[in-house]
mmCIF file of C-alpha atoms in Angstrom:
data_model
loop_
_atom_site.group_PDB
_atom_site.id
_atom_site.type_symbol
_atom_site.label_atom_id
_atom_site.label_comp_id
_atom_site.label_asym_id
_atom_site.label_seq_id
_atom_site.Cartn_x
_atom_site.Cartn_y
_atom_site.Cartn_z
ATOM 1 C CA MET A 182 0.000 0.000 0.000
ATOM 2 C CA ILE A 183 1.033 3.620 -0.513
ATOM 3 C CA LEU A 184 2.142 5.225 2.754
ATOM 4 C CA GLY A 185 2.562 8.743 1.373
ATOM 5 C CA LEU A 186 4.417 11.054 -0.965
ATOM 6 C CA SER A 187 8.197 10.598 -0.760
ATOM 7 C CA HIS A 188 9.748 12.975 -3.283
ATOM 8 C CA MET A 189 9.521 14.744 -6.615
ATOM 9 C CA GLY A 190 12.031 14.195 -9.401
ATOM 10 C CA LEU A 191 13.082 17.116 -11.569
ATOM 11 C CA THR A 192 15.661 17.535 -14.320
ATOM 12 C CA VAL A 193 17.303 20.952 -14.572
ATOM 13 C CA SER A 194 19.406 22.756 -17.177
ATOM 14 C CA LYS A 195 22.088 24.100 -14.816
ATOM 15 C CA LEU A 196 22.377 22.054 -11.657
ATOM 16 C CA ASP A 197 24.433 24.533 -9.633
ATOM 17 C CA SER A 198 22.020 27.404 -10.396
ATOM 18 C CA SER A 199 19.020 25.310 -9.371
ATOM 19 C CA LEU A 200 20.705 24.136 -6.170
ATOM 20 C CA ASP A 201 21.499 27.743 -5.314
ATOM 21 C CA TYR A 202 17.861 28.750 -5.829
ATOM 22 C CA TYR A 203 16.344 25.933 -3.799
ATOM 23 C CA GLN A 204 18.830 26.216 -0.943
ATOM 24 C CA LYS A 205 19.320 29.974 -0.635
ATOM 25 C CA LYS A 206 15.886 31.172 -1.730
ATOM 26 C CA LEU A 207 13.619 28.430 -0.401
ATOM 27 C CA GLY A 208 15.612 26.872 2.429
ATOM 28 C CA PHE A 209 16.110 23.303 1.184
ATOM 29 C CA THR A 210 19.074 21.370 2.620
ATOM 30 C CA VAL A 211 21.227 18.765 0.856
ATOM 31 C CA LEU A 212 20.379 15.222 1.916
ATOM 32 C CA SER A 213 22.769 13.512 -0.512
ATOM 33 C CA ASP A 214 24.859 14.445 -3.567
ATOM 34 C CA ALA A 215 26.328 11.734 -5.796
ATOM 35 C CA GLU A 216 26.736 10.531 -9.361
ATOM 36 C CA ARG A 217 24.312 7.847 -10.502
ATOM 37 C CA LYS A 218 25.327 5.358 -13.166
ATOM 38 C CA GLY A 219 25.538 1.640 -13.702
ATOM 39 C CA GLU A 220 23.315 -1.326 -14.408
ATOM 40 C CA TRP A 221 21.155 -0.911 -11.305
ATOM 41 C CA VAL A 222 19.952 2.595 -12.188
ATOM 42 C CA GLU A 223 19.633 1.743 -15.888
ATOM 43 C CA LYS A 224 17.294 -1.078 -14.886
ATOM 44 C CA ILE A 225 15.162 1.146 -12.642
ATOM 45 C CA THR A 226 14.828 3.979 -15.182
ATOM 46 C CA GLY A 227 14.961 1.978 -18.406
ATOM 47 C CA ILE A 228 17.572 4.421 -19.788
ATOM 48 C CA PRO A 229 20.726 2.810 -21.313
ATOM 49 C CA GLY A 230 23.921 4.589 -20.293
ATOM 50 C CA PHE A 231 22.128 6.611 -17.568
ATOM 51 C CA HIS A 232 24.625 8.972 -15.889
ATOM 52 C CA THR A 233 23.662 11.927 -13.713
ATOM 53 C CA ARG A 234 24.704 13.925 -10.731
ATOM 54 C CA SER A 235 21.670 13.480 -8.507
ATOM 55 C CA VAL A 236 21.108 15.707 -5.503
ATOM 56 C CA TYR A 237 18.412 15.054 -2.918
ATOM 57 C CA LEU A 238 17.168 18.298 -1.367
ATOM 58 C CA SER A 239 15.240 17.903 1.868
ATOM 59 C CA LEU A 240 12.488 19.938 3.501
ATOM 60 C CA SER A 241 11.449 17.413 6.132
ATOM 61 C CA PRO A 242 12.400 13.859 7.114
ATOM 62 C CA ARG A 243 9.658 12.538 4.818
ATOM 63 C CA HIS A 244 9.742 14.788 1.764
ATOM 64 C CA HIS A 245 12.415 15.904 -0.662
ATOM 65 C CA PHE A 246 13.247 16.836 -4.246
ATOM 66 C CA GLU A 247 15.512 14.592 -6.356
ATOM 67 C CA VAL A 248 17.299 16.986 -8.721
ATOM 68 C CA PHE A 249 19.016 15.567 -11.804
ATOM 69 C CA GLY A 250 21.900 17.105 -13.717
ATOM 70 C CA PHE A 251 22.415 14.848 -16.741
ATOM 71 C CA PHE A 252 25.754 13.793 -18.228
ATOM 72 C CA HIS A 253 24.109 11.141 -20.441
ATOM 73 C CA PRO A 254 21.832 11.206 -22.276
ATOM 74 C CA GLN A 255 22.005 14.867 -23.268
ATOM 75 C CA VAL A 256 19.474 17.114 -21.575
ATOM 76 C CA ILE A 257 16.416 18.067 -23.648
ATOM 77 C CA PRO A 258 14.932 21.608 -23.420
ATOM 78 C CA PRO A 259 11.380 21.864 -22.041
ATOM 79 C CA GLU A 260 8.443 21.959 -24.406
ATOM 80 C CA ARG A 261 6.593 25.273 -24.424
ATOM 81 C CA GLU A 262 3.038 24.735 -25.586
ATOM 82 C CA SER A 263 -0.056 26.827 -26.159
ATOM 83 C CA ARG A 264 -2.415 24.014 -25.151
ATOM 84 C CA PHE A 265 -2.860 21.842 -22.102
ATOM 85 C CA ARG A 266 -0.970 18.541 -22.018
ATOM 86 C CA VAL A 267 -1.349 15.618 -19.606
ATOM 87 C CA GLY A 268 1.532 15.649 -17.125
ATOM 88 C CA ILE A 269 2.883 17.143 -13.925
ATOM 89 C CA LEU A 270 1.858 20.806 -13.681
ATOM 90 C CA GLY A 271 3.882 21.632 -10.573
ATOM 91 C CA CYS A 272 4.069 21.253 -6.810
ATOM 92 C CA VAL A 273 2.323 22.797 -3.836
ATOM 93 C CA LEU A 274 4.472 23.471 -0.755
ATOM 94 C CA ASN A 275 3.524 25.109 2.503
ATOM 95 C CA THR A 276 4.936 27.510 5.049
ATOM 96 C CA ASP A 277 3.842 29.100 8.312
ATOM 97 C CA ARG A 278 4.211 32.619 6.938
ATOM 98 C CA LEU A 279 4.766 33.675 3.331
ATOM 99 C CA GLU A 280 6.816 36.703 4.347
ATOM 100 C CA SER A 281 9.424 34.396 5.896
ATOM 101 C CA LEU A 282 10.449 32.993 2.504
ATOM 102 C CA LEU A 283 14.024 33.936 1.644
ATOM 103 C CA VAL A 284 13.085 34.258 -2.025
ATOM 104 C CA ARG A 285 11.488 37.552 -1.077
ATOM 105 C CA ASP A 286 14.969 39.047 -0.565
ATOM 106 C CA ASP A 287 15.585 38.758 -4.316
ATOM 107 C CA PRO A 288 14.839 42.195 -5.891
ATOM 108 C CA GLU A 289 13.175 40.648 -8.945
ATOM 109 C CA GLU A 290 10.959 38.394 -6.840
ATOM 110 C CA ALA A 291 10.154 41.231 -4.469
ATOM 111 C CA ARG A 292 8.757 43.290 -7.346
ATOM 112 C CA ARG A 293 6.443 40.421 -8.254
ATOM 113 C CA TRP A 294 5.457 39.609 -4.682
ATOM 114 C CA ALA A 295 2.427 41.793 -4.003
ATOM 115 C CA PRO A 296 0.512 40.970 -7.223
ATOM 116 C CA LEU A 297 0.990 37.255 -6.639
ATOM 117 C CA LEU A 298 -0.514 37.113 -3.158
ATOM 118 C CA GLY A 299 -4.104 36.036 -2.689
ATOM 119 C CA ARG A 300 -4.392 33.300 -5.313
ATOM 120 C CA LYS A 301 -6.576 30.342 -4.401
ATOM 121 C CA GLU A 302 -5.494 26.751 -3.885
ATOM 122 C CA GLU A 303 -8.436 24.424 -3.396
ATOM 123 C CA PRO A 304 -9.292 22.901 -0.987
ATOM 124 C CA PHE A 305 -7.522 25.483 1.204
ATOM 125 C CA ASP A 306 -9.911 28.424 0.760
ATOM 126 C CA GLY A 307 -9.017 31.353 2.982
ATOM 127 C CA CYS A 308 -5.265 30.636 2.921
ATOM 128 C CA ARG A 309 -2.826 32.918 1.132
ATOM 129 C CA ILE A 310 -0.764 31.450 -1.678
ATOM 130 C CA ILE A 311 2.013 32.641 -3.944
ATOM 131 C CA HIS A 312 3.016 31.220 -7.325
ATOM 132 C CA LEU A 313 6.796 31.073 -7.936
ATOM 133 C CA LYS A 314 8.943 29.834 -10.810
ATOM 134 C CA ASP A 315 12.331 28.158 -10.389
ATOM 135 C CA PRO A 316 15.283 28.974 -12.736
ATOM 136 C CA ASP A 317 13.877 26.612 -15.397
ATOM 137 C CA GLY A 318 10.335 27.965 -15.063
ATOM 138 C CA LEU A 319 8.959 25.039 -13.046
ATOM 139 C CA SER A 320 5.791 25.930 -11.148
ATOM 140 C CA LEU A 321 5.909 26.103 -7.331
ATOM 141 C CA ARG A 322 2.854 27.217 -5.380
ATOM 142 C CA VAL A 323 3.517 28.010 -1.720
ATOM 143 C CA LEU A 324 0.546 27.834 0.629
ATOM 144 C CA GLU A 325 0.439 29.682 3.944
ATOM 145 C CA GLU A 326 -1.044 27.582 6.733
ATOM 146 C CA LYS A 327 -0.272 26.728 10.304
ATOM 147 C CA VAL A 328 1.612 23.451 10.325
ATOM 148 C CA GLU A 329 3.291 21.348 12.955
ATOM 149 C CA ARG A 330 6.959 21.463 12.009
ATOM 150 C CA MET A 331 9.026 18.314 12.154
ATOM 151 C CA LYS A 332 12.774 18.141 12.806
ATOM 152 C CA ALA A 333 13.783 20.311 9.850
ATOM 153 C CA GLN A 334 13.530 24.050 10.398
ATOM 154 C CA SER A 335 13.439 26.046 7.170
ATOM 155 C CA PRO A 336 11.366 28.919 5.768
ATOM 156 C CA LEU A 337 9.344 26.290 3.942
ATOM 157 C CA ALA A 338 7.663 23.777 6.220
ATOM 158 C CA ASP A 339 7.050 20.916 3.815
ATOM 159 C CA LEU A 340 6.044 19.580 0.414
ATOM 160 C CA ARG A 341 2.262 19.213 0.257
ATOM 161 C CA TYR A 342 1.604 17.426 -3.050
ATOM 162 C CA PRO A 343 2.259 17.413 -6.802
ATOM 163 C CA VAL A 344 -0.429 18.570 -9.222
ATOM 164 C CA PHE A 345 -1.225 16.291 -12.177
ATOM 165 C CA LEU A 346 -3.160 17.483 -15.218
ATOM 166 C CA VAL A 347 -5.367 14.638 -16.435
ATOM 167 C CA GLU A 348 -7.812 14.318 -19.307
ATOM 168 C CA ASN A 349 -10.256 11.806 -17.862
ATOM 169 C CA MET A 350 -10.952 12.574 -14.222
ATOM 170 C CA GLU A 351 -13.170 9.549 -13.603
ATOM 171 C CA ALA A 352 -10.618 7.120 -15.035
ATOM 172 C CA SER A 353 -7.835 8.815 -13.063
ATOM 173 C CA LEU A 354 -9.771 8.598 -9.801
ATOM 174 C CA SER A 355 -10.361 4.917 -10.484
ATOM 175 C CA PHE A 356 -6.630 4.336 -11.078
ATOM 176 C CA TYR A 357 -5.285 6.295 -8.110
ATOM 177 C CA GLY A 358 -8.167 5.460 -5.805
ATOM 178 C CA ASP A 359 -9.638 2.056 -6.598
ATOM 179 C CA LEU A 360 -6.424 0.457 -7.869
ATOM 180 C CA LEU A 361 -3.579 2.161 -5.972
ATOM 181 C CA GLY A 362 -5.590 2.693 -2.776
ATOM 182 C CA LEU A 363 -5.552 6.471 -2.299
ATOM 183 C CA ARG A 364 -8.645 8.159 -0.868
ATOM 184 C CA VAL A 365 -10.437 11.196 -2.275
ATOM 185 C CA ASP A 366 -10.382 13.879 0.428
ATOM 186 C CA GLY A 367 -12.122 16.637 -1.506
ATOM 187 C CA GLU A 368 -13.177 17.615 -5.009
ATOM 188 C CA GLY A 369 -14.815 20.487 -6.791
ATOM 189 C CA LYS A 370 -14.538 22.932 -9.649
ATOM 190 C CA ASN A 371 -12.420 26.054 -10.003
ATOM 191 C CA SER A 372 -14.084 29.365 -10.741
ATOM 192 C CA PRO A 373 -13.589 30.591 -14.321
ATOM 193 C CA GLY A 374 -10.276 32.326 -14.871
ATOM 194 C CA GLU A 375 -8.390 30.541 -12.097
ATOM 195 C CA VAL A 376 -6.844 27.743 -14.155
ATOM 196 C CA GLU A 377 -3.122 28.411 -14.395
ATOM 197 C CA GLY A 378 -0.236 26.924 -16.325
ATOM 198 C CA GLU A 379 0.663 26.459 -19.944
ATOM 199 C CA GLY A 380 -2.416 26.212 -22.116
ATOM 200 C CA ALA A 381 -4.556 28.178 -19.647
ATOM 201 C CA THR A 382 -7.364 30.120 -21.269
ATOM 202 C CA PRO A 383 -9.196 33.026 -19.596
ATOM 203 C CA GLY A 384 -12.724 32.080 -18.623
ATOM 204 C CA LYS A 385 -12.067 28.332 -18.514
ATOM 205 C CA SER A 386 -12.663 26.298 -15.368
ATOM 206 C CA ALA A 387 -11.323 22.966 -14.188
ATOM 207 C CA ARG A 388 -12.464 20.063 -12.080
ATOM 208 C CA TRP A 389 -10.098 19.134 -9.257
ATOM 209 C CA ALA A 390 -9.703 16.368 -6.699
ATOM 210 C CA VAL A 391 -7.272 16.019 -3.787
ATOM 211 C CA LEU A 392 -6.243 12.535 -2.684
ATOM 212 C CA ARG A 393 -4.632 11.355 0.492
ATOM 213 C CA SER A 394 -2.802 8.339 1.825
ATOM 214 C CA ARG A 395 -2.370 7.137 5.384
ATOM 215 C CA ALA A 396 0.139 9.947 5.970
ATOM 216 C CA GLY A 397 -2.028 12.778 4.599
ATOM 217 C CA PHE A 398 -2.451 14.715 1.346
ATOM 218 C CA CYS A 399 -0.250 13.318 -1.416
ATOM 219 C CA LEU A 400 -1.720 14.205 -4.834
ATOM 220 C CA LYS A 401 -3.974 16.694 -6.603
ATOM 221 C CA LEU A 402 -5.618 16.033 -9.960
ATOM 222 C CA VAL A 403 -6.953 18.798 -12.206
ATOM 223 C CA SER A 404 -8.845 18.462 -15.483
ATOM 224 C CA PRO A 405 -9.693 21.608 -17.495
ATOM 225 C CA SER A 406 -13.275 21.781 -18.729
ATOM 226 C CA ASP A 407 -14.185 22.289 -22.380
ATOM 227 C CA SER A 408 -10.529 22.491 -23.418
ATOM 228 C CA GLU A 409 -8.392 20.474 -25.782
ATOM 229 C CA ILE A 410 -5.943 18.377 -23.760
ATOM 230 C CA LEU A 411 -2.975 16.846 -25.540
ATOM 231 C CA PRO A 412 -1.776 13.369 -24.490
ATOM 232 C CA ALA A 413 1.309 13.061 -22.299
ATOM 233 C CA ALA A 414 4.585 13.478 -24.165
ATOM 234 C CA PRO A 415 6.762 10.353 -24.410
ATOM 235 C CA TRP A 416 8.651 10.095 -21.112
ATOM 236 C CA LYS A 417 12.260 11.223 -21.348
ATOM 237 C CA MET A 418 13.828 11.691 -17.938
ATOM 238 C CA GLN A 419 16.493 13.966 -19.446
ATOM 239 C CA ARG A 420 13.853 16.529 -20.496
ATOM 240 C CA ILE A 421 13.920 19.626 -18.269
ATOM 241 C CA GLY A 422 10.940 19.638 -15.934
ATOM 242 C CA PHE A 423 9.282 17.488 -13.293
ATOM 243 C CA THR A 424 10.156 13.911 -14.227
ATOM 244 C CA HIS A 425 8.077 11.851 -11.803
ATOM 245 C CA ALA A 426 6.398 11.662 -8.413
ATOM 246 C CA ALA A 427 7.706 9.049 -5.962
ATOM 247 C CA PHE A 428 5.528 7.433 -3.309
ATOM 248 C CA GLY A 429 6.745 5.506 -0.300
ATOM 249 C CA VAL A 430 5.093 2.111 -0.085
ATOM 250 C CA GLU A 431 4.831 -0.695 2.419
ATOM 251 C CA ASN A 432 5.977 -4.156 1.251
ATOM 252 C CA LEU A 433 6.953 -3.186 -2.299
ATOM 253 C CA GLU A 434 7.412 -6.776 -3.438
ATOM 254 C CA GLY A 435 3.880 -7.742 -2.416
ATOM 255 C CA TYR A 436 2.384 -4.523 -3.782
ATOM 256 C CA TYR A 437 4.147 -5.078 -7.113
ATOM 257 C CA LEU A 438 2.924 -8.673 -7.378
ATOM 258 C CA ARG A 439 -0.647 -7.572 -6.706
ATOM 259 C CA LEU A 440 -0.529 -4.846 -9.363
ATOM 260 C CA LYS A 441 1.839 -6.170 -12.045
ATOM 261 C CA ASP A 442 -0.931 -7.505 -14.319
ATOM 262 C CA LYS A 443 -2.893 -4.256 -14.086
ATOM 263 C CA VAL A 444 -0.155 -1.589 -14.155
ATOM 264 C CA ASN A 445 2.535 -0.695 -16.689
ATOM 265 C CA PHE A 446 5.739 -1.202 -14.668
ATOM 266 C CA LYS A 447 9.092 -0.466 -16.313
ATOM 267 C CA SER A 448 10.796 -3.322 -14.426
ATOM 268 C CA PRO A 449 10.406 -5.499 -11.322
ATOM 269 C CA PRO A 450 11.496 -3.903 -8.008
ATOM 270 C CA THR A 451 15.239 -3.204 -8.172
ATOM 271 C CA PRO A 452 17.739 -2.618 -5.324
ATOM 272 C CA VAL A 453 18.773 1.015 -4.752
ATOM 273 C CA ASN A 454 22.553 1.211 -4.374
ATOM 274 C CA ALA A 455 23.120 4.916 -3.662
ATOM 275 C CA GLY A 456 21.491 7.973 -2.129
ATOM 276 C CA PRO A 457 19.211 8.345 0.890
ATOM 277 C CA HIS A 458 17.135 5.309 -0.118
ATOM 278 C CA GLN A 459 20.167 3.015 -0.347
ATOM 279 C CA GLY A 460 19.360 -0.449 0.908
ATOM 280 C CA GLY A 461 15.802 -0.282 -0.358
ATOM 281 C CA GLN A 462 14.013 -1.144 -3.586
ATOM 282 C CA ALA A 463 12.347 1.003 -6.236
ATOM 283 C CA VAL A 464 10.279 0.562 -9.376
ATOM 284 C CA TYR A 465 9.033 3.011 -12.012
ATOM 285 C CA LEU A 466 5.577 2.768 -13.580
ATOM 286 C CA THR A 467 3.322 4.721 -15.898
ATOM 287 C CA SER A 468 -0.257 5.795 -15.245
ATOM 288 C CA PRO A 469 -2.903 4.980 -17.909
ATOM 289 C CA GLU A 470 -2.565 8.554 -19.203
ATOM 290 C CA GLY A 471 1.237 8.412 -19.347
ATOM 291 C CA ILE A 472 2.401 10.130 -16.129
ATOM 292 C CA THR A 473 5.490 8.499 -14.601
ATOM 293 C CA LEU A 474 5.420 7.418 -10.947
ATOM 294 C CA GLU A 475 7.916 5.679 -8.692
ATOM 295 C CA PHE A 476 7.216 3.309 -5.826
ATOM 296 C CA ILE A 477 9.997 3.063 -3.250
ATOM 297 C CA ASP A 478 10.461 1.001 -0.097
ATOM 298 C CA SER A 479 13.596 1.766 1.903
ATOM 299 C CA PRO A 480 14.975 2.072 5.442
ATOM 300 C CA LEU A 481 14.406 5.848 5.170
ATOM 301 C CA ILE A 482 10.765 5.323 4.196
ATOM 302 C CA ARG A 483 10.179 2.861 7.022
ATOM 303 C CA GLU A 484 11.890 5.116 9.577
ATOM 304 C CA SER A 485 10.043 8.227 8.361
ATOM 305 C CA TRP A 486 6.674 6.573 8.823
ATOM 306 C CA LYS A 487 7.786 4.633 11.924
ATOM 307 C CA MET A 488 6.837 1.256 10.539
#
């Protein structure tokens, strides 16, 4: 079963610039920093000759970003489109107080700050939110809410959930809910004009649903209404952008065996030989609409959720 969200993978154009942004502007800390190559990671990702510098950036003991700087294959620029496309739109993070974010000390961000306050993030009506972009233009929405901080103390409190754009909401709810075991915590429809991201059209609305696991919120689905939605692009981990969402699971071997005839896995569970999840196992899979997920079971996962 899925215990909760573990981390988000993202490929960047200039690793050092992105690390500087996430650490100095948003308060992430380095959990591990190492090159990844070899048969074990090729098997997990399905990418021959895979070679990256992979840095895990932590916000809390449970949640982190896995940032990839590719040596091979060559990095691919992001696709800029005028229409919606199935995929990962961005991430929602949270903080106790928006004004505490270090990114506000940047003169360029400070000029943008006031107009960006006050956006909505369902289902958290009444909370302030700000929409930021990292050096590669990846979407980060920071929600202000009172949270119980864990061991890590940073301007950001934690990673809330990724946001997936889907075409068929009912089929997606069946996949993530009925098959994978997540529970719908809330759903509704955005007011016209509040759909953001590439392909957004003024006056269009979107249906949304927030799902949770045993550990809390872990995923948000959005589906624009009356809009053309392109299918997910073929998955290439070396393309700049959010690459996948990783979920910590209990008993990966058993979970895999239960799902393997119903889910498109890239491989059987494979040992993880480096990084914070060393000593565990991981497997990549693809949703019916083409969004890449990772299931991971490791000593860090088990310790984080006190199994």
